[in-house]
Amino acid sequence: MSAPRRLLARLRATMASAAPKLPQLVRLVSSELVAEVCSVYAMRPGDILELIATEGLNPEAVGHTRLRVGEGIVGIVAATGRMLNLPDAQNHPAFAYRPETGEAPFASLLAVPVRRAGHTLGVLAVQNRAPRAYTEDEVEVLETVAMVLAEALAAAGASDGAEEGLASTLQRRFPGTSLVPGLAIGRVVVHGRGQGPGRLLADDPAAELARLDAAVKAMQRGLDELIASSLPDTEAGRVSQAAIASREVLEAYRLVAAEGSWLRRVREVVRGGLTAEAAVDRVAGELRDRMRRIVDPYLRERVADIEDLAGRLVATLGGGGQPRVGVGAILVARRLGPAELLDWHAAGIVGVAVEEGSAAGHAAIIARALGLPALAGMRGVLEALEPEDDAVLDADEGQLILRPELEAKTAYSRALEARNLQRAGWAGLRDRPAATRDGTPVRLMLNVGLALELEQLDSTGAEGIGLFRTEIAMLARGTILDIAEQAAIYRRVLDAAGERPVLFRTLDLGGDKLLPDAPPPVEDNPAMGWRSLRIGLDRPVLLRRQLRALLQAAGGRRLHVMFPMVATVAEFRAARALLTAEAARADPVPAAISVGTMLEVPALLWQLEALLPEVDFVSVGSNDLMQFLFAADRGTPAIAGRYDMLSPPMLDILEALCRRAEAHGVALSVCGEVASRPLEALVLVSLGYATLSMPALGILPVKATLAAADLRTFRPVLEAIRHGADGAASLREPIAAWAREQGLPV
Ligand code: PEP
Ligand code: MG
């Protein structure tokens, strides 16, 4: 047996024994590595390293010799997280001589960091009298011992002095952007970091290598399936860039998984005596450390990929393919792919926080589809958290509270309980038709864009799909789907809806990045740029193909087509002409075709007399209408909430629109996010809106509020509030006060 293997075998026996471990460990390392000294320094609160065990130095120094992080060789190793191999340590400029240790005679020194879950817990060092550079094998073995030591130190509670000192036990609050509102309380699980490698040392490297190879193959198969299955259907996004990026990530995954040099390195480490899990963990850690010093964002991203991949591999080695430790947990991730989020959802997580992510990202859309409270953009959470920390994810207020103090946790638990009770009460509403207390019927419909959301039709009791965002499937694929592919999706949607109507909105792409043959234009204001119907009209082939796919999917059924971002009647007419031309060729012809427009561009409000006689329906896209009306970008957190739908200008506009639509007998709905908020929904209904379309999460709460509200009482109140507005920016407070007085669940 080679010396390193023998050391690891004996180490295994030492760690398994019940006896005090540290003195044995340093003695063992010192004898097996032929080092005159072996010492362990542990991190203490206040960034202090304390000598806690030694073989070869003065035993009296144990518990007394202390160094600051950054001080001396040991301090530098702790500060940088990198090993130092010095034949002549005493003449190193940073050498800090500590007479009480009796280390004067030792010339050479090898020191490695003791790290666990991204934190430095201490330093392990060996020293020799003779000046010598330690061999690569010796470095490798000492690093392996450091891993074992990390587990032992953590188990012994020494980790309370980890990197952040006492800070790592205190409550910390991280502000973020809410992707999906809601509240969750639970233990933290970290995506990609795995749950630690578990067993570290292996008896039989050959068997370990075989396990590793099998797991790599399984992981590759899993990735191929992930790429194949997530791109067409389960993956989706609102911004083409996100789709492209996600595709790149998946492709890079596949490449790295297939032949990356990191895997060769993992094999090498397994041959050295580590379990496959420990080797993967170790190599990912090495890469992480190396990458910490690289600024190039592209390279850093690649390392993040490997990190995620390593987590996947460790999970695969665990046998399940995905960790099954998510029940009741809050998932924290640097970045998250949509299929990964689905995996975690299946594992039972109750909330998700991603450091890098936006409302437009794929994970956000999946989270919304799953009704999973989600936050993005909290910098530094991953660094700050300890495995098993508790957290409160408050996606209503946009914050993650790590290690909440008892008071905060109790308050949030109470809020969550109240909410759950309320939900349980709402469940009974599912099969009741939506109506106000005075009996005014209201149609509540769904906004969706993913096949996986169709199930919500039944789970919410929605009366149909008021907005089907067709671009989502395209964004998911990163390319324009062909007619047959599109038709298959639309057919599935119509099949799921049955008798219930589905309003298909034609492509509402945020730019032209998905179009294969056009260079992306540089736009200062993409939201007001070449997007949506503008692309469809400039590239009529694209729009006609989509319309053909919709007609094919409808077959003989009824078809509703809605055009987005219409700014002029002429644009609507041009789009409708394309539909008419396609419909003329359709076989079979749909039972009926309804054509409508979204109202998102304020200019259209002044063309209603020309527009309304020509449309079958209009749906207010309040997300865009608000942003254009108030000149306030909908994606800029700094101005989110600055302007209110419940404001005199919006209410005046919405009311006037409603009167005009009634006069022309045109069906009118609202499909922006505001429709999903109970107070806004109540106001919309009292203004005369009979159809509201919204994300699934909104349906039951809105139904509950409407059922409790009497419009005969509310209308004059709203009238009076609007009348007395006197330049107020928002009428929310007085409206909410009335709702509270009435005991409405808003
Ligand atoms: C809107 O603008 O209100 C709308 C529903 O469309 P989207 O959110 O897809 O832009
Ligand atoms: Mg819009």
PDB file of C-alpha atoms and ligand atoms in Angstrom, residues 238 447 467 469 471 505 508 531 564 598-600 620-625 634 671-673, ligand 1:
ATOM      1  CA  ARG A 238     -40.268  36.553 -21.521  1.00  0.00           C
ATOM      2  CA  ASN A 447     -53.154  34.169 -18.051  1.00  0.00           C
ATOM      3  CA  LEU A 467     -54.404  35.563 -22.311  1.00  0.00           C
ATOM      4  CA  ARG A 469     -48.803  34.226 -24.332  1.00  0.00           C
ATOM      5  CA  GLU A 471     -44.135  33.745 -27.399  1.00  0.00           C
ATOM      6  CA  ARG A 505     -52.155  36.450 -28.300  1.00  0.00           C
ATOM      7  CA  ASP A 508     -45.115  39.482 -28.317  1.00  0.00           C
ATOM      8  CA  ARG A 531     -41.157  44.525 -30.727  1.00  0.00           C
ATOM      9  CA  PRO A 564     -50.531  42.880 -28.893  1.00  0.00           C
ATOM     10  CA  MET A 598     -54.827  44.374 -26.559  1.00  0.00           C
ATOM     11  CA  LEU A 599     -55.004  47.925 -25.364  1.00  0.00           C
ATOM     12  CA  GLU A 600     -51.495  48.676 -24.181  1.00  0.00           C
ATOM     13  CA  VAL A 620     -56.460  45.963 -21.464  1.00  0.00           C
ATOM     14  CA  GLY A 621     -52.796  45.098 -20.981  1.00  0.00           C
ATOM     15  CA  SER A 622     -52.384  47.231 -17.915  1.00  0.00           C
ATOM     16  CA  ASN A 623     -48.733  46.236 -17.422  1.00  0.00           C
ATOM     17  CA  ASP A 624     -47.747  48.004 -20.595  1.00  0.00           C
ATOM     18  CA  LEU A 625     -50.496  50.620 -20.512  1.00  0.00           C
ATOM     19  CA  ARG A 634     -42.193  48.226 -15.675  1.00  0.00           C
ATOM     20  CA  CYS A 671     -55.467  40.945 -18.505  1.00  0.00           C
ATOM     21  CA  GLY A 672     -52.625  42.842 -16.829  1.00  0.00           C
ATOM     22  CA  GLU A 673     -51.345  41.814 -13.392  1.00  0.00           C
TER      23      GLU A 673
HETATM   24  C1  PEP B   1     -49.733  43.651 -20.318  1.00  0.00           C
HETATM   25  O1  PEP B   1     -48.930  44.384 -20.892  1.00  0.00           O
HETATM   26  O2  PEP B   1     -50.497  44.034 -19.406  1.00  0.00           O
HETATM   27  C2  PEP B   1     -49.849  42.237 -20.710  1.00  0.00           C
HETATM   28  C3  PEP B   1     -50.776  41.455 -20.191  1.00  0.00           C
HETATM   29  O3  PEP B   1     -48.920  41.771 -21.572  1.00  0.00           O
HETATM   30  P1  PEP B   1     -47.459  41.339 -21.102  1.00  0.00           P
HETATM   31  O4  PEP B   1     -47.418  41.403 -19.612  1.00  0.00           O
HETATM   32  O5  PEP B   1     -47.263  39.999 -21.648  1.00  0.00           O
HETATM   33  O6  PEP B   1     -46.622  42.419 -21.750  1.00  0.00           O
END
